[in-house]
Amino acid sequence: MAISANLVIILAMLVTGFADLLDPRSWPIMATAGYAFPLFVLANFGMVVLWMFISKKHLLIPFLGFVIAYVPVMQFFPVHASGEVPLGALKVLTFNIWGFGSQPENTSEVPKEEIRREMLQYIANEDCHIVCLQEAPYTKPLQNDIDSIIKPKMPYFDTCGVKSGTTLMIFSRYPVKKHEILKYESKGNLSAAFFLDVNGKELIVINNHLETNAFSKEEKSQFGEMVKGDMGRGEIKSESKFILKKLGAAAAIRAPQAEAVASFIRMHKGRSMIVCGDFNDIPLSYARRTIAKDLTDCYISTAKGPGFTYHRNGMYVRIDNVMCTDDLEPYCFRVDKKCNLSDHYPVLGWVKWHRR
């Protein structure tokens, strides 16, 4: 019985771990199965503990399960020792700024302008070379704060947005020569390529805010109640079906957006690029896999742990990313959980050009 249970768990690990191979336009529910992957990883680890007590010779079963599912396990739970950052590396930060704390879900009693300045001060204190923001609406008061807090360290700034939707922003120590909006259908989301001159080298920074899952404040609250166990069995079943349907629908919209970003990357092959932002999808998703195909995922290749970036209403997922082309080497990427001013944590680390 225990052997059968372990084999079922391993099968579930494989089905959920490779769900990112499925196009959500054709498989809207199955393509979201990656959300369940960590549960089966923990279950397989539980089998390791069980076999240690009842039959050590069967430890090979869960061990082989981890070997077979090595790729998705490392995508969700990378394990890398802390390294050293070489001289000359560029420090990069991406952060969904949550409207600088002005979103309706923010129930903080701290004045919005104070939250905005605190966020900008955090960014300035990190002493980065390049900062990409999402959900960063541009206003005159914001410009005044940028001039006084950010500009002394990062004098170059650019922004673009969608009417009644997201706004992307970039701060840089290096000149921003131009930006190009990537073409895909969305009512409120956006991707844009910013062309930087880094000491005579061109660096293309693609800032993304892909389609949101569009959960309302009430729906997020209901999810939180479900996670806490404050719902009956019937309510949990109904809520789970609703969540899967909504996740699948949003993933299907993100699919062509991710393909548009990947197409832009292919069209500029051979040029140095950093691709970052809020993908609104997990590590085992079609959107992340599509964009990451010809890139190095900086978090997966240098960080350790699940690195959850969204952290509200019981939803703990890594949906913010930094990637780079293979002429750049990433170092020491991490999620900064000390900065809890937004519903996202920032992701930061370093990249450096390989010597040629």
CSV table of C-alpha atoms in Angstrom, one decimal:
chain,number,residue,atom,x,y,z
A,1,MET,CA,0.0,0.0,0.0
A,2,ALA,CA,2.8,2.4,0.9
A,3,ILE,CA,4.7,1.6,-2.3
A,4,SER,CA,1.6,2.3,-4.4
A,5,ALA,CA,1.0,5.6,-2.5
A,6,ASN,CA,4.6,6.7,-3.1
A,7,LEU,CA,4.3,5.9,-6.9
A,8,VAL,CA,1.1,7.9,-7.1
A,9,ILE,CA,2.8,10.8,-5.4
A,10,ILE,CA,5.7,10.6,-7.9
A,11,LEU,CA,3.3,10.5,-10.8
A,12,ALA,CA,1.6,13.6,-9.5
A,13,MET,CA,4.9,15.3,-9.1
A,14,LEU,CA,5.6,14.7,-12.8
A,15,VAL,CA,2.2,15.7,-14.0
A,16,THR,CA,2.2,19.0,-12.0
A,17,GLY,CA,6.0,19.6,-12.4
A,18,PHE,CA,5.8,19.6,-16.2
A,19,ALA,CA,2.5,21.4,-16.6
A,20,ASP,CA,4.3,24.3,-18.1
A,21,LEU,CA,4.6,22.3,-21.3
A,22,LEU,CA,0.9,22.7,-21.8
A,23,ASP,CA,-0.5,25.6,-23.7
A,24,PRO,CA,-3.2,27.2,-21.4
A,25,ARG,CA,-5.3,28.2,-24.5
A,26,SER,CA,-5.9,24.4,-25.1
A,27,TRP,CA,-5.5,23.2,-21.6
A,28,PRO,CA,-6.7,26.0,-19.3
A,29,ILE,CA,-7.1,23.9,-16.2
A,30,MET,CA,-4.3,21.4,-16.6
A,31,ALA,CA,-1.8,24.1,-17.4
A,32,THR,CA,-2.3,25.5,-13.9
A,33,ALA,CA,-1.4,22.2,-12.2
A,34,GLY,CA,2.0,23.6,-11.4
A,35,TYR,CA,0.4,25.4,-8.4
A,36,ALA,CA,0.0,22.0,-6.7
A,37,PHE,CA,3.6,20.8,-7.4
A,38,PRO,CA,5.0,21.9,-4.0
A,39,LEU,CA,2.4,19.9,-2.2
A,40,PHE,CA,3.5,16.7,-3.9
A,41,VAL,CA,7.2,17.5,-3.3
A,42,LEU,CA,6.4,17.8,0.4
A,43,ALA,CA,4.4,14.5,0.2
A,44,ASN,CA,7.4,12.7,-1.4
A,45,PHE,CA,9.6,14.1,1.3
A,46,GLY,CA,7.1,12.7,3.8
A,47,MET,CA,7.6,9.3,2.2
A,48,VAL,CA,11.3,9.6,2.8
A,49,VAL,CA,10.7,10.0,6.5
A,50,LEU,CA,8.1,7.2,6.5
A,51,TRP,CA,10.5,4.7,4.7
A,52,MET,CA,13.3,5.6,7.2
A,53,PHE,CA,11.1,4.2,9.9
A,54,ILE,CA,9.4,1.2,8.2
A,55,SER,CA,11.7,0.0,5.4
A,56,LYS,CA,15.0,1.8,4.6
A,57,LYS,CA,15.5,-0.3,1.5
A,58,HIS,CA,12.5,1.5,-0.1
A,59,LEU,CA,14.1,4.9,0.3
A,60,LEU,CA,15.2,4.4,-3.3
A,61,ILE,CA,11.6,5.1,-4.4
A,62,PRO,CA,11.1,8.7,-3.3
A,63,PHE,CA,14.8,9.4,-4.1
A,64,LEU,CA,14.2,8.3,-7.7
A,65,GLY,CA,11.1,10.5,-7.7
A,66,PHE,CA,13.2,13.5,-6.9
A,67,VAL,CA,15.8,12.6,-9.5
A,68,ILE,CA,13.1,12.2,-12.2
A,69,ALA,CA,11.5,15.5,-11.2
A,70,TYR,CA,14.9,17.3,-10.7
A,71,VAL,CA,14.2,20.1,-13.2
A,72,PRO,CA,10.9,21.3,-11.8
A,73,VAL,CA,12.1,20.8,-8.2
A,74,MET,CA,15.1,23.1,-9.0
A,75,GLN,CA,12.8,25.6,-10.7
A,76,PHE,CA,10.6,25.9,-7.6
A,77,PHE,CA,13.2,25.3,-4.9
A,78,PRO,CA,16.7,26.3,-6.3
A,79,VAL,CA,19.6,25.5,-3.9
A,80,HIS,CA,22.7,27.6,-4.4
A,81,ALA,CA,25.4,28.6,-1.9
A,82,SER,CA,25.9,32.3,-1.4
A,83,GLY,CA,28.6,33.5,-3.7
A,84,GLU,CA,30.7,36.7,-4.1
A,85,VAL,CA,29.8,39.5,-6.4
A,86,PRO,CA,32.7,40.4,-8.8
A,87,LEU,CA,33.8,44.0,-9.4
A,88,GLY,CA,32.1,45.7,-12.3
A,89,ALA,CA,28.8,43.8,-11.9
A,90,LEU,CA,25.5,45.8,-12.3
A,91,LYS,CA,23.0,45.6,-9.5
A,92,VAL,CA,19.5,45.1,-10.8
A,93,LEU,CA,16.2,45.4,-9.0
A,94,THR,CA,12.6,44.7,-10.1
A,95,PHE,CA,9.6,45.6,-8.0
A,96,ASN,CA,5.9,45.7,-8.4
A,97,ILE,CA,5.3,48.9,-6.5
A,98,TRP,CA,1.5,48.5,-6.0
A,99,GLY,CA,0.8,52.0,-7.1
A,100,PHE,CA,3.3,53.3,-4.6
A,101,GLY,CA,1.0,51.9,-1.9
A,102,SER,CA,-2.1,53.7,-3.3
A,103,GLN,CA,-4.1,50.6,-4.3
A,104,PRO,CA,-7.5,50.3,-2.6
A,105,GLU,CA,-6.5,47.0,-0.9
A,106,ASN,CA,-3.8,48.9,1.1
A,107,THR,CA,-5.5,49.4,4.5
A,108,SER,CA,-2.4,51.0,6.0
A,109,GLU,CA,-3.2,54.2,8.0
A,110,VAL,CA,0.1,55.7,6.9
A,111,PRO,CA,-0.4,58.6,4.5
A,112,LYS,CA,0.1,57.5,0.8
A,113,GLU,CA,2.7,60.2,0.1
A,114,GLU,CA,4.7,58.9,3.1
A,115,ILE,CA,4.6,55.3,1.7
A,116,ARG,CA,5.6,56.6,-1.7
A,117,ARG,CA,8.7,58.4,-0.3
A,118,GLU,CA,9.6,55.4,1.9
A,119,MET,CA,9.5,53.1,-1.2
A,120,LEU,CA,11.7,55.5,-3.2
A,121,GLN,CA,14.1,55.8,-0.2
A,122,TYR,CA,14.3,52.0,-0.1
A,123,ILE,CA,15.2,51.9,-3.8
A,124,ALA,CA,17.8,54.7,-3.4
A,125,ASN,CA,19.4,52.9,-0.4
A,126,GLU,CA,19.8,49.7,-2.4
A,127,ASP,CA,22.3,51.6,-4.6
A,128,CYS,CA,21.3,49.8,-7.8
A,129,HIS,CA,22.5,50.5,-11.3
A,130,ILE,CA,19.1,49.6,-12.9
A,131,VAL,CA,15.7,49.5,-11.3
A,132,CYS,CA,12.5,48.4,-13.0
A,133,LEU,CA,9.1,49.1,-11.5
A,134,GLN,CA,5.6,47.9,-12.3
A,135,GLU,CA,2.2,49.5,-11.3
A,136,ALA,CA,4.1,52.8,-10.9
A,137,PRO,CA,1.7,55.6,-12.0
A,138,TYR,CA,3.5,58.8,-12.9
A,139,THR,CA,2.4,62.0,-11.1
A,140,LYS,CA,3.9,65.5,-10.5
A,141,PRO,CA,4.4,64.8,-6.7
A,142,LEU,CA,6.1,61.6,-7.7
A,143,GLN,CA,8.5,63.4,-10.0
A,144,ASN,CA,9.3,65.8,-7.2
A,145,ASP,CA,10.2,62.9,-5.0
A,146,ILE,CA,12.2,61.2,-7.8
A,147,ASP,CA,14.2,64.4,-8.2
A,148,SER,CA,15.1,64.6,-4.5
A,149,ILE,CA,15.5,60.9,-3.6
A,150,ILE,CA,16.4,58.9,-6.7
A,151,LYS,CA,18.0,61.3,-9.2
A,152,PRO,CA,21.2,61.9,-7.1
A,153,LYS,CA,22.1,58.2,-7.5
A,154,MET,CA,20.2,57.2,-10.7
A,155,PRO,CA,19.9,60.3,-12.9
A,156,TYR,CA,18.2,58.6,-15.9
A,157,PHE,CA,14.5,57.9,-15.9
A,158,ASP,CA,11.8,56.8,-18.3
A,159,THR,CA,8.2,55.6,-18.1
A,160,CYS,CA,5.4,54.3,-20.3
A,161,GLY,CA,1.9,53.1,-19.5
A,162,VAL,CA,-1.5,52.0,-20.6
A,163,LYS,CA,-4.5,54.3,-20.1
A,164,SER,CA,-6.5,53.0,-17.1
A,165,GLY,CA,-3.9,50.3,-16.7
A,166,THR,CA,-0.3,49.6,-15.5
A,167,THR,CA,2.6,52.0,-15.8
A,168,LEU,CA,6.2,50.7,-16.2
A,169,MET,CA,9.1,52.7,-15.0
A,170,ILE,CA,12.9,52.5,-15.1
A,171,PHE,CA,15.6,54.3,-13.1
A,172,SER,CA,19.2,53.9,-14.3
A,173,ARG,CA,22.7,55.2,-13.8
A,174,TYR,CA,23.1,55.0,-17.5
A,175,PRO,CA,21.4,57.0,-20.3
A,176,VAL,CA,18.1,55.5,-21.5
A,177,LYS,CA,18.2,56.2,-25.3
A,178,LYS,CA,14.7,55.1,-26.1
A,179,HIS,CA,11.9,52.7,-25.3
A,180,GLU,CA,9.8,50.4,-27.5
A,181,ILE,CA,6.4,49.0,-26.4
A,182,LEU,CA,6.0,45.4,-27.3
A,183,LYS,CA,2.8,44.7,-29.3
A,184,TYR,CA,0.2,42.3,-27.8
A,185,GLU,CA,-3.4,42.5,-26.8
A,186,SER,CA,-4.2,43.6,-23.3
A,187,LYS,CA,-6.7,46.1,-21.7
A,188,GLY,CA,-4.4,47.1,-18.9
A,189,ASN,CA,-1.0,45.3,-19.0
A,190,LEU,CA,2.2,46.1,-20.8
A,191,SER,CA,5.7,45.1,-21.8
A,192,ALA,CA,8.3,47.6,-22.9
A,193,ALA,CA,12.0,47.4,-24.0
A,194,PHE,CA,14.3,50.2,-22.7
A,195,PHE,CA,17.5,50.7,-24.6
A,196,LEU,CA,20.4,51.7,-22.3
A,197,ASP,CA,23.9,52.9,-23.1
A,198,VAL,CA,26.1,51.3,-20.4
A,199,ASN,CA,29.6,52.8,-20.9
A,200,GLY,CA,29.3,52.4,-24.6
A,201,LYS,CA,27.6,49.0,-24.6
A,202,GLU,CA,24.0,48.7,-25.5
A,203,LEU,CA,21.8,46.9,-23.0
A,204,ILE,CA,18.2,46.2,-23.7
A,205,VAL,CA,16.0,46.0,-20.5
A,206,ILE,CA,12.6,44.5,-21.1
A,207,ASN,CA,10.2,45.4,-18.3
A,208,ASN,CA,7.0,43.4,-18.1
A,209,HIS,CA,3.7,43.4,-16.3
A,210,LEU,CA,1.8,40.5,-17.9
A,211,GLU,CA,-1.9,39.8,-17.6
A,212,THR,CA,-3.2,39.8,-14.0
A,213,ASN,CA,-5.2,37.0,-12.5
A,214,ALA,CA,-7.8,39.6,-11.8
A,215,PHE,CA,-8.9,38.5,-8.4
A,216,SER,CA,-11.1,41.1,-6.7
A,217,LYS,CA,-10.5,42.2,-3.1
A,218,GLU,CA,-13.4,40.0,-2.0
A,219,GLU,CA,-12.1,37.0,-3.9
A,220,LYS,CA,-8.7,37.3,-2.4
A,221,SER,CA,-10.3,37.5,1.0
A,222,GLN,CA,-12.3,34.3,0.3
A,223,PHE,CA,-9.1,32.6,-0.7
A,224,GLY,CA,-7.4,33.7,2.5
A,225,GLU,CA,-10.3,32.2,4.5
A,226,MET,CA,-10.0,28.9,2.6
A,227,VAL,CA,-6.2,28.7,3.3
A,228,LYS,CA,-6.9,29.4,7.0
A,229,GLY,CA,-9.5,26.6,7.1
A,230,ASP,CA,-12.4,28.9,7.8
A,231,MET,CA,-14.6,27.2,5.1
A,232,GLY,CA,-16.7,24.1,5.0
A,233,ARG,CA,-15.8,21.2,2.7
A,234,GLY,CA,-18.5,22.2,0.2
A,235,GLU,CA,-17.3,25.8,0.2
A,236,ILE,CA,-13.7,24.7,-0.3
A,237,LYS,CA,-14.7,22.6,-3.3
A,238,SER,CA,-16.6,25.4,-4.9
A,239,GLU,CA,-13.9,28.0,-4.2
A,240,SER,CA,-11.2,25.7,-5.6
A,241,LYS,CA,-13.1,25.2,-8.9
A,242,PHE,CA,-13.7,28.9,-9.2
A,243,ILE,CA,-10.0,29.7,-8.6
A,244,LEU,CA,-8.8,27.1,-11.1
A,245,LYS,CA,-11.2,28.4,-13.7
A,246,LYS,CA,-10.0,32.0,-13.2
A,247,LEU,CA,-6.3,31.1,-13.2
A,248,GLY,CA,-6.8,29.1,-16.4
A,249,ALA,CA,-8.5,32.0,-18.1
A,250,ALA,CA,-5.8,34.4,-17.2
A,251,ALA,CA,-3.0,32.0,-18.2
A,252,ALA,CA,-4.6,31.7,-21.6
A,253,ILE,CA,-4.5,35.5,-22.0
A,254,ARG,CA,-0.9,35.6,-20.9
A,255,ALA,CA,0.2,32.9,-23.4
A,256,PRO,CA,0.3,35.2,-26.5
A,257,GLN,CA,1.8,38.0,-24.4
A,258,ALA,CA,4.6,35.8,-23.3
A,259,GLU,CA,5.1,34.7,-27.0
A,260,ALA,CA,5.3,38.3,-28.0
A,261,VAL,CA,8.1,38.9,-25.5
A,262,ALA,CA,9.9,35.7,-26.6
A,263,SER,CA,9.5,36.9,-30.3
A,264,PHE,CA,11.1,40.2,-29.4
A,265,ILE,CA,14.0,38.4,-27.7
A,266,ARG,CA,14.6,36.2,-30.8
A,267,MET,CA,14.5,39.2,-33.1
A,268,HIS,CA,17.3,40.8,-31.1
A,269,LYS,CA,19.4,37.7,-30.7
A,270,GLY,CA,23.0,38.4,-30.1
A,271,ARG,CA,22.3,41.6,-28.2
A,272,SER,CA,22.6,42.0,-24.4
A,273,MET,CA,19.3,41.8,-22.6
A,274,ILE,CA,17.8,41.8,-19.1
A,275,VAL,CA,14.2,40.7,-19.0
A,276,CYS,CA,12.3,41.3,-15.7
A,277,GLY,CA,9.1,42.2,-14.1
A,278,ASP,CA,5.8,40.8,-12.8
A,279,PHE,CA,4.8,37.8,-15.0
A,280,ASN,CA,1.8,37.1,-12.8
A,281,ASP,CA,2.6,33.4,-13.2
A,282,ILE,CA,4.5,30.8,-11.2
A,283,PRO,CA,7.9,29.2,-12.1
A,284,LEU,CA,6.1,26.1,-13.6
A,285,SER,CA,4.0,28.1,-16.1
A,286,TYR,CA,3.8,28.3,-19.9
A,287,ALA,CA,4.4,32.1,-19.7
A,288,ARG,CA,7.6,31.8,-17.7
A,289,ARG,CA,8.9,28.9,-19.7
A,290,THR,CA,8.2,30.6,-23.0
A,291,ILE,CA,10.0,33.8,-22.1
A,292,ALA,CA,12.9,32.0,-20.4
A,293,LYS,CA,13.6,29.6,-23.3
A,294,ASP,CA,16.7,31.5,-24.6
A,295,LEU,CA,17.6,33.2,-21.3
A,296,THR,CA,19.2,32.5,-18.0
A,297,ASP,CA,16.8,32.7,-15.1
A,298,CYS,CA,18.8,34.7,-12.6
A,299,TYR,CA,16.9,33.6,-9.5
A,300,ILE,CA,16.8,29.9,-10.4
A,301,SER,CA,20.5,29.8,-11.3
A,302,THR,CA,21.9,31.7,-8.2
A,303,ALA,CA,19.3,31.8,-5.4
A,304,LYS,CA,18.1,29.4,-2.8
A,305,GLY,CA,14.6,28.6,-1.6
A,306,PRO,CA,11.1,29.1,-3.1
A,307,GLY,CA,11.5,32.9,-3.1
A,308,PHE,CA,7.9,33.9,-2.8
A,309,THR,CA,7.4,37.4,-4.2
A,310,TYR,CA,3.6,37.8,-3.8
A,311,HIS,CA,2.6,37.6,-0.2
A,312,ARG,CA,-1.0,38.8,0.5
A,313,ASN,CA,-4.3,37.0,1.4
A,314,GLY,CA,-2.6,33.6,1.9
A,315,MET,CA,-1.2,33.6,-1.7
A,316,TYR,CA,2.5,32.9,-1.5
A,317,VAL,CA,4.0,32.5,-5.0
A,318,ARG,CA,7.0,33.6,-7.0
A,319,ILE,CA,5.7,35.6,-9.9
A,320,ASP,CA,8.4,38.3,-10.3
A,321,ASN,CA,11.5,37.4,-12.3
A,322,VAL,CA,14.8,38.6,-13.6
A,323,MET,CA,16.4,36.9,-16.6
A,324,CYS,CA,19.4,37.7,-18.9
A,325,THR,CA,21.0,36.6,-22.1
A,326,ASP,CA,24.0,34.2,-22.0
A,327,ASP,CA,26.6,37.0,-22.5
A,328,LEU,CA,25.7,38.1,-18.9
A,329,GLU,CA,26.4,36.2,-15.8
A,330,PRO,CA,24.0,36.5,-12.8
A,331,TYR,CA,25.1,36.6,-9.2
A,332,CYS,CA,23.5,36.4,-5.8
A,333,PHE,CA,19.8,37.0,-6.7
A,334,ARG,CA,17.3,37.1,-3.8
A,335,VAL,CA,13.9,38.2,-2.7
A,336,ASP,CA,14.0,41.0,-0.2
A,337,LYS,CA,11.4,40.1,2.4
A,338,LYS,CA,12.4,42.9,4.6
A,339,CYS,CA,10.7,45.4,2.2
A,340,ASN,CA,7.0,44.7,2.8
A,341,LEU,CA,5.6,48.1,1.6
A,342,SER,CA,3.9,46.5,-1.4
A,343,ASP,CA,1.9,43.3,-2.0
A,344,HIS,CA,5.1,42.1,-3.8
A,345,TYR,CA,8.6,41.8,-2.5
A,346,PRO,CA,11.4,43.1,-4.7
A,347,VAL,CA,13.8,40.8,-6.5
A,348,LEU,CA,17.4,42.0,-6.7
A,349,GLY,CA,20.9,40.8,-7.7
A,350,TRP,CA,23.8,41.4,-9.9
A,351,VAL,CA,24.8,40.7,-13.6
A,352,LYS,CA,28.1,41.1,-15.3
A,353,TRP,CA,29.2,40.8,-18.9
A,354,HIS,CA,31.5,37.8,-19.6
A,355,ARG,CA,35.0,38.7,-20.6
A,356,ARG,CA,35.6,38.6,-24.4
